[in-house]
Amino acid sequence: MIVCSLSRVAGLGALGLSEPADRVRLVHLRYRFRVYPTVPQRSALARTFGCVRTVFNDAVAARKAAHREGLAYPSTAVLDKLLITEAKRTPERAWLAEVSTVPLQQALRDCHAAWRNFFDSVSGKRAGGRVGPPRFKRRSHTQAARYTRRGFSVKANGRLYVAKVGDLRVAWSRELSADPSSVTIIKTATGKYYASFVVAVDDGADLLEPVADPDTETGIDLGLKAFAVLRGGKTIENPKFFAQMERRLKKAQRALSRKQRGSANRVGARLKVAKIHERIRNRRDDWLHKQVAALVGENQALYVEDLCVQGLSRGRAAKSIQDAALGRFLTLLESKAARAGRTFAKVDRLFPSTRLCSACGALTGPKGLEGLGVRVWECGCGAVHDRDGNAEINIRREGKRLVAAGLADT
Ligand SMILES: [Zn+2]
């Protein structure tokens, strides 16, 4: 029932040596299945989740303390020794020895990755919205423990062996496309258990990191002013080169129109226009790929408003770079989300995401062309809304409803 094409993944390492690096690319797909642990397995998992949370929180605290004292950030290797190996010998942390070390070490890696994302976001190295520093994990939230190959295996009888927990019963709803490189056991806030496998497959796509919190999701309100507005008011601005390239293109087009038909000058001018178009496509696609990779990398579910791209340009003769980019963005996002096993839904473009009050559900928001300039509005119910933030909430809500009702395309 589970076909794991081991050879495909195992062969990639060898391939990497003989082929140019850019020819062999891996994409990480995520597969999530419901798991039904027995009562003893549930308590073993509860202990594991508790230890993972403790180690993660100890690591956050250790890094914060180092920062306060002006010391260098302790490396993961140092924290591994301090917070796992040595902590097990202390009376306060002796219980860490009752669970597998594998998810504890993964907790340190996750913490490190969270700091790195935060610093990259601050320094502008990371595309997409701003990322906050890692926060302490709480018991009330979704619980998770991640195991690398050392800590789990899929048995021939279909059970999932997890170190120091046992053989878990899994509801396999589809096939894994290859041998998984890691599994995260998740307990949701509602008490359901899931196994989330990461499978690396060869693909032309960018490498995807698994989402740390599988319940992250965002609506995406696409652009009038900004390129897109995400959950919590995070914004993807239109890059400056959109306007720059548009000016250059217009200038080259004007020059072309002035050239005599059949002249050598006209051939040269046409080539110049074509080159600018090509440059726009390349830079735009490069930028879009980065935005899409960040969005899909950070969110387990993505809900976006389907666009009537022509309607957006509102009478402008030619499609602007932004309008063309929005259409392309939707295509890239949908395919990347599908390949990464993310939940994805497009909300009908006639859905009144802007007009709907996300607090009371009345259609009191700005409407039509007259309403285009309205950034902030107040509903009769007393709620004051940022136009785009309100739309994002409505899109996310409607997307979730479509998925729950089985009406989403994917
Ligand atoms: Zn209202």
mmCIF file of C-alpha atoms and ligand atoms in Angstrom:
data_model
loop_
_atom_site.group_PDB
_atom_site.id
_atom_site.type_symbol
_atom_site.label_atom_id
_atom_site.label_comp_id
_atom_site.label_asym_id
_atom_site.label_seq_id
_atom_site.Cartn_x
_atom_site.Cartn_y
_atom_site.Cartn_z
ATOM 1 C CA MET A 1 0.000 0.000 0.000
ATOM 2 C CA ILE A 2 2.871 2.395 0.580
ATOM 3 C CA VAL A 3 5.187 2.443 -2.356
ATOM 4 C CA CYS A 4 8.488 3.967 -1.403
ATOM 5 C CA SER A 5 10.731 4.409 -4.396
ATOM 6 C CA LEU A 6 13.890 4.271 -2.323
ATOM 7 C CA SER A 7 16.154 4.160 -5.335
ATOM 8 C CA ARG A 8 14.967 7.509 -6.611
ATOM 9 C CA VAL A 9 16.055 9.392 -3.524
ATOM 10 C CA ALA A 10 19.077 7.239 -2.755
ATOM 11 C CA GLY A 11 20.394 7.778 -6.267
ATOM 12 C CA LEU A 12 20.332 11.534 -6.021
ATOM 13 C CA GLY A 13 23.413 11.835 -3.854
ATOM 14 C CA ALA A 14 25.448 9.907 -6.385
ATOM 15 C CA LEU A 15 23.915 11.870 -9.226
ATOM 16 C CA GLY A 16 24.914 15.099 -7.565
ATOM 17 C CA LEU A 17 28.576 14.217 -7.995
ATOM 18 C CA SER A 18 28.422 13.542 -11.699
ATOM 19 C CA GLU A 19 25.893 16.148 -12.767
ATOM 20 C CA PRO A 20 26.073 19.929 -12.570
ATOM 21 C CA ALA A 21 24.631 21.045 -9.249
ATOM 22 C CA ASP A 22 21.799 23.020 -10.839
ATOM 23 C CA ARG A 23 20.505 19.951 -12.666
ATOM 24 C CA VAL A 24 19.642 18.008 -9.521
ATOM 25 C CA ARG A 25 17.172 19.765 -7.305
ATOM 26 C CA LEU A 26 15.119 18.389 -4.482
ATOM 27 C CA VAL A 27 11.714 19.534 -3.429
ATOM 28 C CA HIS A 28 10.320 18.558 -0.064
ATOM 29 C CA LEU A 29 6.747 17.341 -0.165
ATOM 30 C CA ARG A 30 4.685 17.034 2.971
ATOM 31 C CA TYR A 31 2.194 14.238 3.534
ATOM 32 C CA ARG A 32 -0.098 14.284 6.531
ATOM 33 C CA PHE A 33 -2.011 11.277 7.837
ATOM 34 C CA ARG A 34 -4.254 10.759 10.820
ATOM 35 C CA VAL A 35 -2.693 8.590 13.526
ATOM 36 C CA TYR A 36 -4.503 6.638 16.249
ATOM 37 C CA PRO A 37 -2.231 6.059 19.256
ATOM 38 C CA THR A 38 -3.236 3.659 22.037
ATOM 39 C CA VAL A 39 -3.618 4.937 25.598
ATOM 40 C CA PRO A 40 -0.020 4.068 26.630
ATOM 41 C CA GLN A 41 1.269 5.549 23.354
ATOM 42 C CA ARG A 42 -0.648 8.731 24.109
ATOM 43 C CA SER A 43 1.099 9.136 27.443
ATOM 44 C CA ALA A 44 4.486 8.395 25.848
ATOM 45 C CA LEU A 45 3.731 11.081 23.244
ATOM 46 C CA ALA A 46 2.582 13.532 25.929
ATOM 47 C CA ARG A 47 5.919 13.036 27.732
ATOM 48 C CA THR A 48 7.795 13.543 24.448
ATOM 49 C CA PHE A 49 5.882 16.715 23.563
ATOM 50 C CA GLY A 50 6.591 18.058 27.050
ATOM 51 C CA CYS A 51 10.323 17.357 26.738
ATOM 52 C CA VAL A 52 10.489 18.870 23.223
ATOM 53 C CA ARG A 53 8.760 21.987 24.506
ATOM 54 C CA THR A 54 11.125 22.199 27.483
ATOM 55 C CA VAL A 55 14.264 21.856 25.362
ATOM 56 C CA PHE A 56 12.969 24.378 22.811
ATOM 57 C CA ASN A 57 12.086 26.870 25.544
ATOM 58 C CA ASP A 58 15.411 26.304 27.331
ATOM 59 C CA ALA A 59 17.191 27.025 24.033
ATOM 60 C CA VAL A 60 15.195 30.238 23.483
ATOM 61 C CA ALA A 61 15.990 31.283 27.058
ATOM 62 C CA ALA A 62 19.703 30.425 26.695
ATOM 63 C CA ARG A 63 20.007 32.505 23.530
ATOM 64 C CA LYS A 64 18.111 35.401 25.090
ATOM 65 C CA ALA A 65 20.353 35.252 28.168
ATOM 66 C CA ALA A 66 23.494 35.218 25.997
ATOM 67 C CA HIS A 67 22.217 38.265 24.130
ATOM 68 C CA ARG A 68 21.484 40.134 27.387
ATOM 69 C CA GLU A 69 25.017 39.508 28.581
ATOM 70 C CA GLY A 70 26.526 40.522 25.276
ATOM 71 C CA LEU A 71 27.871 37.021 24.597
ATOM 72 C CA ALA A 72 27.965 35.197 21.279
ATOM 73 C CA TYR A 73 24.958 33.040 20.489
ATOM 74 C CA PRO A 74 25.603 29.513 21.746
ATOM 75 C CA SER A 75 25.826 27.028 18.884
ATOM 76 C CA THR A 76 23.403 24.131 18.504
ATOM 77 C CA ALA A 77 26.223 21.740 19.448
ATOM 78 C CA VAL A 78 26.844 23.642 22.694
ATOM 79 C CA LEU A 79 23.122 23.711 23.485
ATOM 80 C CA ASP A 80 22.844 19.997 22.685
ATOM 81 C CA LYS A 81 25.474 19.217 25.337
ATOM 82 C CA LEU A 82 24.120 21.717 27.856
ATOM 83 C CA LEU A 83 20.354 21.337 27.476
ATOM 84 C CA ILE A 84 20.116 17.623 26.651
ATOM 85 C CA THR A 85 23.165 15.563 27.636
ATOM 86 C CA GLU A 86 24.094 17.419 30.833
ATOM 87 C CA ALA A 87 20.532 18.428 31.738
ATOM 88 C CA LYS A 88 19.541 14.729 31.931
ATOM 89 C CA ARG A 89 21.980 14.335 34.848
ATOM 90 C CA THR A 90 20.296 17.088 36.873
ATOM 91 C CA PRO A 91 17.294 16.353 39.128
ATOM 92 C CA GLU A 92 15.224 19.131 37.439
ATOM 93 C CA ARG A 93 15.641 17.671 33.949
ATOM 94 C CA ALA A 94 16.249 13.958 34.647
ATOM 95 C CA TRP A 95 12.929 13.107 32.968
ATOM 96 C CA LEU A 96 14.361 14.142 29.594
ATOM 97 C CA ALA A 97 16.003 10.693 29.589
ATOM 98 C CA GLU A 98 12.593 9.003 29.392
ATOM 99 C CA VAL A 99 12.067 10.035 25.782
ATOM 100 C CA SER A 100 13.976 9.639 22.523
ATOM 101 C CA THR A 101 16.828 12.130 22.038
ATOM 102 C CA VAL A 102 16.002 12.534 18.338
ATOM 103 C CA PRO A 103 13.057 14.957 18.689
ATOM 104 C CA LEU A 104 14.928 16.889 21.393
ATOM 105 C CA GLN A 105 17.816 17.511 19.000
ATOM 106 C CA GLN A 106 15.328 18.488 16.309
ATOM 107 C CA ALA A 107 13.835 21.022 18.730
ATOM 108 C CA LEU A 108 17.261 22.667 18.963
ATOM 109 C CA ARG A 109 17.530 22.731 15.164
ATOM 110 C CA ASP A 110 14.034 24.243 14.887
ATOM 111 C CA CYS A 111 14.971 26.887 17.434
ATOM 112 C CA HIS A 112 18.149 27.670 15.514
ATOM 113 C CA ALA A 113 16.194 27.914 12.240
ATOM 114 C CA ALA A 114 13.672 30.242 13.898
ATOM 115 C CA TRP A 115 16.455 32.588 15.029
ATOM 116 C CA ARG A 116 18.096 32.469 11.624
ATOM 117 C CA ASN A 117 14.785 33.346 9.925
ATOM 118 C CA PHE A 118 14.328 36.215 12.330
ATOM 119 C CA PHE A 119 17.818 37.631 11.721
ATOM 120 C CA ASP A 120 17.528 37.170 7.946
ATOM 121 C CA SER A 121 14.186 38.935 8.052
ATOM 122 C CA VAL A 122 15.649 41.859 10.010
ATOM 123 C CA SER A 123 18.657 42.150 7.700
ATOM 124 C CA GLY A 124 16.475 41.876 4.599
ATOM 125 C CA LYS A 125 18.153 38.654 3.425
ATOM 126 C CA ARG A 126 14.841 36.842 3.659
ATOM 127 C CA ALA A 127 12.090 37.538 1.114
ATOM 128 C CA GLY A 128 8.483 37.937 2.157
ATOM 129 C CA GLY A 129 6.942 39.330 5.304
ATOM 130 C CA ARG A 130 8.694 40.149 8.566
ATOM 131 C CA VAL A 131 9.330 37.224 10.919
ATOM 132 C CA GLY A 132 9.410 37.708 14.678
ATOM 133 C CA PRO A 133 11.959 36.105 17.047
ATOM 134 C CA PRO A 134 11.080 32.614 18.343
ATOM 135 C CA ARG A 135 8.641 32.633 21.240
ATOM 136 C CA PHE A 136 8.254 30.241 24.124
ATOM 137 C CA LYS A 137 6.012 27.298 23.237
ATOM 138 C CA ARG A 138 2.934 26.688 25.336
ATOM 139 C CA ARG A 139 1.182 23.514 26.306
ATOM 140 C CA SER A 140 -2.189 24.805 25.052
ATOM 141 C CA HIS A 141 -0.996 25.078 21.458
ATOM 142 C CA THR A 142 -0.464 22.351 18.888
ATOM 143 C CA GLN A 143 2.151 19.897 20.164
ATOM 144 C CA ALA A 144 4.760 18.422 17.866
ATOM 145 C CA ALA A 145 7.817 16.178 17.878
ATOM 146 C CA ARG A 146 9.984 15.729 14.786
ATOM 147 C CA TYR A 147 11.971 12.578 14.119
ATOM 148 C CA THR A 148 14.731 12.046 11.597
ATOM 149 C CA ARG A 149 15.470 8.614 10.091
ATOM 150 C CA ARG A 150 17.203 7.562 13.312
ATOM 151 C CA GLY A 151 13.943 7.889 15.243
ATOM 152 C CA PHE A 152 11.271 6.261 13.082
ATOM 153 C CA SER A 153 10.536 3.698 10.403
ATOM 154 C CA VAL A 154 7.558 2.612 8.339
ATOM 155 C CA LYS A 155 7.075 -1.099 8.879
ATOM 156 C CA ALA A 156 6.018 -3.659 6.292
ATOM 157 C CA ASN A 157 2.705 -4.101 8.140
ATOM 158 C CA GLY A 158 1.920 -0.408 7.659
ATOM 159 C CA ARG A 159 2.594 0.576 11.267
ATOM 160 C CA LEU A 160 4.734 3.599 11.984
ATOM 161 C CA TYR A 161 7.462 2.823 14.510
ATOM 162 C CA VAL A 162 8.453 5.840 16.597
ATOM 163 C CA ALA A 163 11.367 5.511 19.047
ATOM 164 C CA LYS A 164 10.280 5.102 22.701
ATOM 165 C CA VAL A 165 6.616 5.424 21.662
ATOM 166 C CA GLY A 166 5.984 2.208 19.738
ATOM 167 C CA ASP A 167 4.134 1.096 16.591
ATOM 168 C CA LEU A 168 1.458 3.637 15.714
ATOM 169 C CA ARG A 169 -1.626 2.856 13.666
ATOM 170 C CA VAL A 170 -1.804 5.204 10.658
ATOM 171 C CA ALA A 171 -4.743 5.910 8.337
ATOM 172 C CA TRP A 172 -2.821 5.870 5.038
ATOM 173 C CA SER A 173 -5.019 7.959 2.759
ATOM 174 C CA ARG A 174 -2.549 8.137 -0.123
ATOM 175 C CA GLU A 175 0.826 6.825 -1.165
ATOM 176 C CA LEU A 176 4.115 8.397 -0.211
ATOM 177 C CA SER A 177 5.979 9.226 -3.402
ATOM 178 C CA ALA A 178 9.328 8.245 -1.867
ATOM 179 C CA ASP A 179 10.966 7.204 1.367
ATOM 180 C CA PRO A 180 10.336 9.931 3.986
ATOM 181 C CA SER A 181 13.338 11.770 5.448
ATOM 182 C CA SER A 182 11.510 12.866 8.583
ATOM 183 C CA VAL A 183 8.190 12.578 10.356
ATOM 184 C CA THR A 184 6.536 15.011 12.732
ATOM 185 C CA ILE A 185 3.996 13.604 15.158
ATOM 186 C CA ILE A 186 1.414 16.283 15.851
ATOM 187 C CA LYS A 187 -1.308 16.597 18.440
ATOM 188 C CA THR A 188 -3.735 19.362 17.556
ATOM 189 C CA ALA A 189 -5.407 21.619 20.106
ATOM 190 C CA THR A 190 -8.568 19.537 19.557
ATOM 191 C CA GLY A 191 -6.770 16.302 20.543
ATOM 192 C CA LYS A 192 -6.287 14.722 17.105
ATOM 193 C CA TYR A 193 -2.989 13.072 16.207
ATOM 194 C CA TYR A 194 -1.248 13.283 12.846
ATOM 195 C CA ALA A 195 1.954 12.049 11.275
ATOM 196 C CA SER A 196 3.410 14.550 8.840
ATOM 197 C CA PHE A 197 6.055 13.041 6.554
ATOM 198 C CA VAL A 198 8.600 15.004 4.606
ATOM 199 C CA VAL A 199 9.561 13.363 1.343
ATOM 200 C CA ALA A 200 12.358 14.714 -0.826
ATOM 201 C CA VAL A 201 11.813 14.290 -4.545
ATOM 202 C CA ASP A 202 13.728 15.492 -7.547
ATOM 203 C CA ASP A 203 12.009 18.499 -8.995
ATOM 204 C CA GLY A 204 12.732 21.677 -10.850
ATOM 205 C CA ALA A 205 11.383 23.636 -7.909
ATOM 206 C CA ASP A 206 13.194 25.366 -5.079
ATOM 207 C CA LEU A 207 14.005 23.473 -1.933
ATOM 208 C CA LEU A 208 11.222 23.709 0.600
ATOM 209 C CA GLU A 209 11.694 23.699 4.341
ATOM 210 C CA PRO A 210 8.921 21.949 6.227
ATOM 211 C CA VAL A 211 6.554 24.297 8.015
ATOM 212 C CA ALA A 212 7.401 24.387 11.731
ATOM 213 C CA ASP A 213 3.801 24.873 12.797
ATOM 214 C CA PRO A 214 1.473 22.843 10.559
ATOM 215 C CA ASP A 215 -1.515 25.016 11.473
ATOM 216 C CA THR A 216 -0.094 28.211 9.975
ATOM 217 C CA GLU A 217 -2.301 29.641 7.299
ATOM 218 C CA THR A 218 -2.845 32.926 5.555
ATOM 219 C CA GLY A 219 -5.265 34.697 3.292
ATOM 220 C CA ILE A 220 -3.712 36.655 0.439
ATOM 221 C CA ASP A 221 -5.387 39.880 -0.588
ATOM 222 C CA LEU A 222 -3.982 40.865 -3.938
ATOM 223 C CA GLY A 223 -3.045 44.219 -4.934
ATOM 224 C CA LEU A 224 -4.219 47.653 -5.548
ATOM 225 C CA LYS A 225 -1.694 49.554 -3.482
ATOM 226 C CA ALA A 226 0.666 46.843 -2.211
ATOM 227 C CA PHE A 227 1.346 43.687 -4.196
ATOM 228 C CA ALA A 228 -0.347 41.567 -1.528
ATOM 229 C CA VAL A 229 -1.544 41.809 2.055
ATOM 230 C CA LEU A 230 -1.135 38.737 4.264
ATOM 231 C CA ARG A 231 -2.363 37.628 7.650
ATOM 232 C CA GLY A 232 -1.755 40.049 10.496
ATOM 233 C CA GLY A 233 -1.285 42.977 8.094
ATOM 234 C CA LYS A 234 2.013 41.637 6.701
ATOM 235 C CA THR A 235 2.538 43.264 3.339
ATOM 236 C CA ILE A 236 4.417 42.367 0.184
ATOM 237 C CA GLU A 237 5.186 45.703 -1.463
ATOM 238 C CA ASN A 238 5.524 46.135 -5.188
ATOM 239 C CA PRO A 239 9.263 46.111 -5.907
ATOM 240 C CA LYS A 240 10.718 49.366 -7.179
ATOM 241 C CA PHE A 241 11.894 47.814 -10.435
ATOM 242 C CA PHE A 242 8.259 47.397 -11.571
ATOM 243 C CA ALA A 243 7.957 51.164 -11.998
ATOM 244 C CA GLN A 244 11.533 51.579 -13.288
ATOM 245 C CA MET A 245 11.158 48.917 -15.949
ATOM 246 C CA GLU A 246 7.784 50.274 -16.963
ATOM 247 C CA ARG A 247 9.300 53.698 -17.611
ATOM 248 C CA ARG A 248 12.133 52.186 -19.646
ATOM 249 C CA LEU A 249 9.696 50.090 -21.663
ATOM 250 C CA LYS A 250 7.465 53.080 -22.475
ATOM 251 C CA LYS A 251 10.477 55.096 -23.595
ATOM 252 C CA ALA A 252 11.715 52.298 -25.872
ATOM 253 C CA GLN A 253 8.213 51.809 -27.293
ATOM 254 C CA ARG A 254 7.918 55.509 -28.072
ATOM 255 C CA ALA A 255 11.306 55.438 -29.812
ATOM 256 C CA LEU A 256 10.202 52.424 -31.856
ATOM 257 C CA SER A 257 7.009 54.133 -32.995
ATOM 258 C CA ARG A 258 9.023 57.081 -34.351
ATOM 259 C CA LYS A 259 11.264 54.930 -36.567
ATOM 260 C CA GLN A 260 10.668 54.647 -40.290
ATOM 261 C CA ARG A 261 9.080 51.342 -41.379
ATOM 262 C CA GLY A 262 11.575 48.979 -42.993
ATOM 263 C CA SER A 263 14.586 50.942 -41.724
ATOM 264 C CA ALA A 264 17.576 49.431 -39.960
ATOM 265 C CA ASN A 265 16.889 51.790 -37.052
ATOM 266 C CA ARG A 266 13.458 50.293 -36.634
ATOM 267 C CA VAL A 267 14.909 46.771 -36.429
ATOM 268 C CA GLY A 268 17.297 47.955 -33.730
ATOM 269 C CA ALA A 269 14.537 49.718 -31.794
ATOM 270 C CA ARG A 270 12.318 46.654 -31.939
ATOM 271 C CA LEU A 271 15.141 44.499 -30.622
ATOM 272 C CA LYS A 272 15.580 46.946 -27.764
ATOM 273 C CA VAL A 273 11.880 46.675 -26.813
ATOM 274 C CA ALA A 274 12.077 42.885 -26.973
ATOM 275 C CA LYS A 275 15.143 42.884 -24.728
ATOM 276 C CA ILE A 276 13.394 45.033 -22.138
ATOM 277 C CA HIS A 277 10.387 42.707 -22.216
ATOM 278 C CA GLU A 278 12.664 39.750 -21.656
ATOM 279 C CA ARG A 279 14.482 41.481 -18.810
ATOM 280 C CA ILE A 280 11.137 42.344 -17.187
ATOM 281 C CA ARG A 281 9.985 38.726 -17.444
ATOM 282 C CA ASN A 282 13.200 37.402 -15.936
ATOM 283 C CA ARG A 283 13.377 39.852 -13.040
ATOM 284 C CA ARG A 284 9.646 39.557 -12.376
ATOM 285 C CA ASP A 285 9.714 35.749 -12.373
ATOM 286 C CA ASP A 286 12.797 35.690 -10.174
ATOM 287 C CA TRP A 287 11.068 37.983 -7.694
ATOM 288 C CA LEU A 288 7.791 36.037 -7.883
ATOM 289 C CA HIS A 289 9.534 32.702 -7.303
ATOM 290 C CA LYS A 290 11.061 34.115 -4.121
ATOM 291 C CA GLN A 291 7.714 35.438 -2.847
ATOM 292 C CA VAL A 292 5.928 32.169 -3.634
ATOM 293 C CA ALA A 293 8.704 30.081 -2.044
ATOM 294 C CA ALA A 294 8.497 32.167 1.148
ATOM 295 C CA LEU A 295 4.696 31.974 1.293
ATOM 296 C CA VAL A 296 4.522 28.230 0.674
ATOM 297 C CA GLY A 297 7.504 27.673 2.973
ATOM 298 C CA GLU A 298 5.830 29.473 5.844
ATOM 299 C CA ASN A 299 2.215 28.388 5.508
ATOM 300 C CA GLN A 300 0.472 25.044 5.585
ATOM 301 C CA ALA A 301 -2.670 26.558 4.067
ATOM 302 C CA LEU A 302 -3.014 29.439 1.602
ATOM 303 C CA TYR A 303 -6.206 31.144 0.507
ATOM 304 C CA VAL A 304 -6.192 33.662 -2.279
ATOM 305 C CA GLU A 305 -8.756 35.694 -4.123
ATOM 306 C CA ASP A 306 -9.075 34.705 -7.741
ATOM 307 C CA LEU A 307 -8.465 37.684 -9.960
ATOM 308 C CA CYS A 308 -9.996 39.168 -12.973
ATOM 309 C CA VAL A 309 -6.606 40.600 -13.925
ATOM 310 C CA GLN A 310 -7.983 42.734 -16.752
ATOM 311 C CA GLY A 311 -10.509 44.320 -14.407
ATOM 312 C CA LEU A 312 -7.697 45.356 -12.113
ATOM 313 C CA SER A 313 -6.019 47.595 -14.630
ATOM 314 C CA ARG A 314 -9.189 49.690 -14.755
ATOM 315 C CA GLY A 315 -9.110 51.068 -18.245
ATOM 316 C CA ARG A 316 -5.342 51.331 -18.615
ATOM 317 C CA ALA A 317 -4.570 50.502 -22.214
ATOM 318 C CA ALA A 318 -1.694 48.103 -21.652
ATOM 319 C CA LYS A 319 -1.427 45.644 -18.819
ATOM 320 C CA SER A 320 0.985 47.046 -16.280
ATOM 321 C CA ILE A 321 3.875 44.950 -15.017
ATOM 322 C CA GLN A 322 2.048 44.575 -11.718
ATOM 323 C CA ASP A 323 -1.122 43.260 -13.366
ATOM 324 C CA ALA A 324 0.829 40.733 -15.406
ATOM 325 C CA ALA A 325 2.777 39.736 -12.291
ATOM 326 C CA LEU A 326 -0.425 39.106 -10.317
ATOM 327 C CA GLY A 327 -1.699 36.616 -12.873
ATOM 328 C CA ARG A 328 1.650 34.842 -12.964
ATOM 329 C CA PHE A 329 1.816 34.886 -9.161
ATOM 330 C CA LEU A 330 -1.487 32.968 -8.927
ATOM 331 C CA THR A 331 -0.268 30.317 -11.354
ATOM 332 C CA LEU A 332 3.053 29.837 -9.550
ATOM 333 C CA LEU A 333 1.446 29.825 -6.114
ATOM 334 C CA GLU A 334 -1.114 27.212 -7.049
ATOM 335 C CA SER A 335 1.416 24.807 -8.558
ATOM 336 C CA LYS A 336 3.970 25.245 -5.791
ATOM 337 C CA ALA A 337 1.318 24.780 -3.093
ATOM 338 C CA ALA A 338 0.146 21.578 -4.791
ATOM 339 C CA ARG A 339 3.666 20.157 -5.090
ATOM 340 C CA ALA A 340 4.420 20.963 -1.460
ATOM 341 C CA GLY A 341 1.211 19.276 -0.270
ATOM 342 C CA ARG A 342 -0.215 22.528 1.078
ATOM 343 C CA THR A 343 -3.903 23.294 1.410
ATOM 344 C CA PHE A 344 -4.806 25.820 -1.261
ATOM 345 C CA ALA A 345 -8.067 27.438 -2.293
ATOM 346 C CA LYS A 346 -9.038 30.214 -4.649
ATOM 347 C CA VAL A 347 -11.951 32.324 -3.510
ATOM 348 C CA ASP A 348 -14.353 33.411 -6.255
ATOM 349 C CA ARG A 349 -13.569 36.902 -7.526
ATOM 350 C CA LEU A 350 -17.213 37.852 -7.017
ATOM 351 C CA PHE A 351 -16.922 37.108 -3.290
ATOM 352 C CA PRO A 352 -17.220 40.559 -1.623
ATOM 353 C CA SER A 353 -13.988 40.336 0.414
ATOM 354 C CA THR A 354 -13.602 44.114 0.647
ATOM 355 C CA ARG A 355 -17.244 45.036 1.292
ATOM 356 C CA LEU A 356 -17.918 42.359 3.918
ATOM 357 C CA CYS A 357 -17.414 43.406 7.555
ATOM 358 C CA SER A 358 -15.316 40.605 9.071
ATOM 359 C CA ALA A 359 -16.803 41.376 12.500
ATOM 360 C CA CYS A 360 -20.554 41.228 11.812
ATOM 361 C CA GLY A 361 -20.885 39.973 8.226
ATOM 362 C CA ALA A 362 -22.773 42.997 6.911
ATOM 363 C CA LEU A 363 -21.970 44.397 3.449
ATOM 364 C CA THR A 364 -20.955 47.821 4.718
ATOM 365 C CA GLY A 365 -17.429 48.208 3.256
ATOM 366 C CA PRO A 366 -16.220 50.452 0.423
ATOM 367 C CA LYS A 367 -17.787 49.676 -2.931
ATOM 368 C CA GLY A 368 -16.941 50.071 -6.589
ATOM 369 C CA LEU A 369 -14.841 52.775 -8.177
ATOM 370 C CA GLU A 370 -15.859 55.470 -5.668
ATOM 371 C CA GLY A 371 -14.652 53.251 -2.823
ATOM 372 C CA LEU A 372 -11.187 52.608 -4.272
ATOM 373 C CA GLY A 373 -9.525 55.348 -2.257
ATOM 374 C CA VAL A 374 -11.019 54.260 1.065
ATOM 375 C CA ARG A 375 -8.234 52.727 3.192
ATOM 376 C CA VAL A 376 -9.986 52.639 6.578
ATOM 377 C CA TRP A 377 -13.701 52.374 7.227
ATOM 378 C CA GLU A 378 -16.120 51.920 10.076
ATOM 379 C CA CYS A 379 -19.006 49.453 9.985
ATOM 380 C CA GLY A 380 -22.414 50.199 11.555
ATOM 381 C CA CYS A 381 -21.578 47.510 14.154
ATOM 382 C CA GLY A 382 -18.762 49.723 15.473
ATOM 383 C CA ALA A 383 -15.853 47.746 13.992
ATOM 384 C CA VAL A 384 -13.137 49.873 12.364
ATOM 385 C CA HIS A 385 -11.338 48.103 9.530
ATOM 386 C CA ASP A 386 -8.184 48.504 7.552
ATOM 387 C CA ARG A 387 -9.408 47.816 4.026
ATOM 388 C CA ASP A 388 -6.830 45.171 3.091
ATOM 389 C CA GLY A 389 -6.556 43.571 6.539
ATOM 390 C CA ASN A 390 -10.317 43.066 6.609
ATOM 391 C CA ALA A 391 -10.260 41.585 3.104
ATOM 392 C CA GLU A 392 -7.507 39.124 4.111
ATOM 393 C CA ILE A 393 -9.614 37.867 7.052
ATOM 394 C CA ASN A 394 -12.629 37.384 4.775
ATOM 395 C CA ILE A 395 -10.585 35.583 2.118
ATOM 396 C CA ARG A 396 -9.009 33.281 4.708
ATOM 397 C CA ARG A 397 -12.399 32.505 6.257
ATOM 398 C CA GLU A 398 -14.057 31.837 2.913
ATOM 399 C CA GLY A 399 -11.100 29.718 1.747
ATOM 400 C CA LYS A 400 -11.320 27.578 4.874
ATOM 401 C CA ARG A 401 -15.064 27.197 4.361
ATOM 402 C CA LEU A 402 -14.544 26.056 0.754
ATOM 403 C CA VAL A 403 -11.913 23.520 1.801
ATOM 404 C CA ALA A 404 -14.085 22.199 4.669
ATOM 405 C CA ALA A 405 -17.057 21.873 2.317
ATOM 406 C CA GLY A 406 -14.917 20.076 -0.274
ATOM 407 C CA LEU A 407 -15.481 22.877 -2.763
ATOM 408 C CA ALA A 408 -11.850 23.907 -3.279
ATOM 409 C CA ASP A 409 -10.228 22.937 -6.563
ATOM 410 C CA THR A 410 -7.359 21.032 -4.984
HETATM 411 ZN ZN ZN B 1 -19.842 45.163 11.059
#
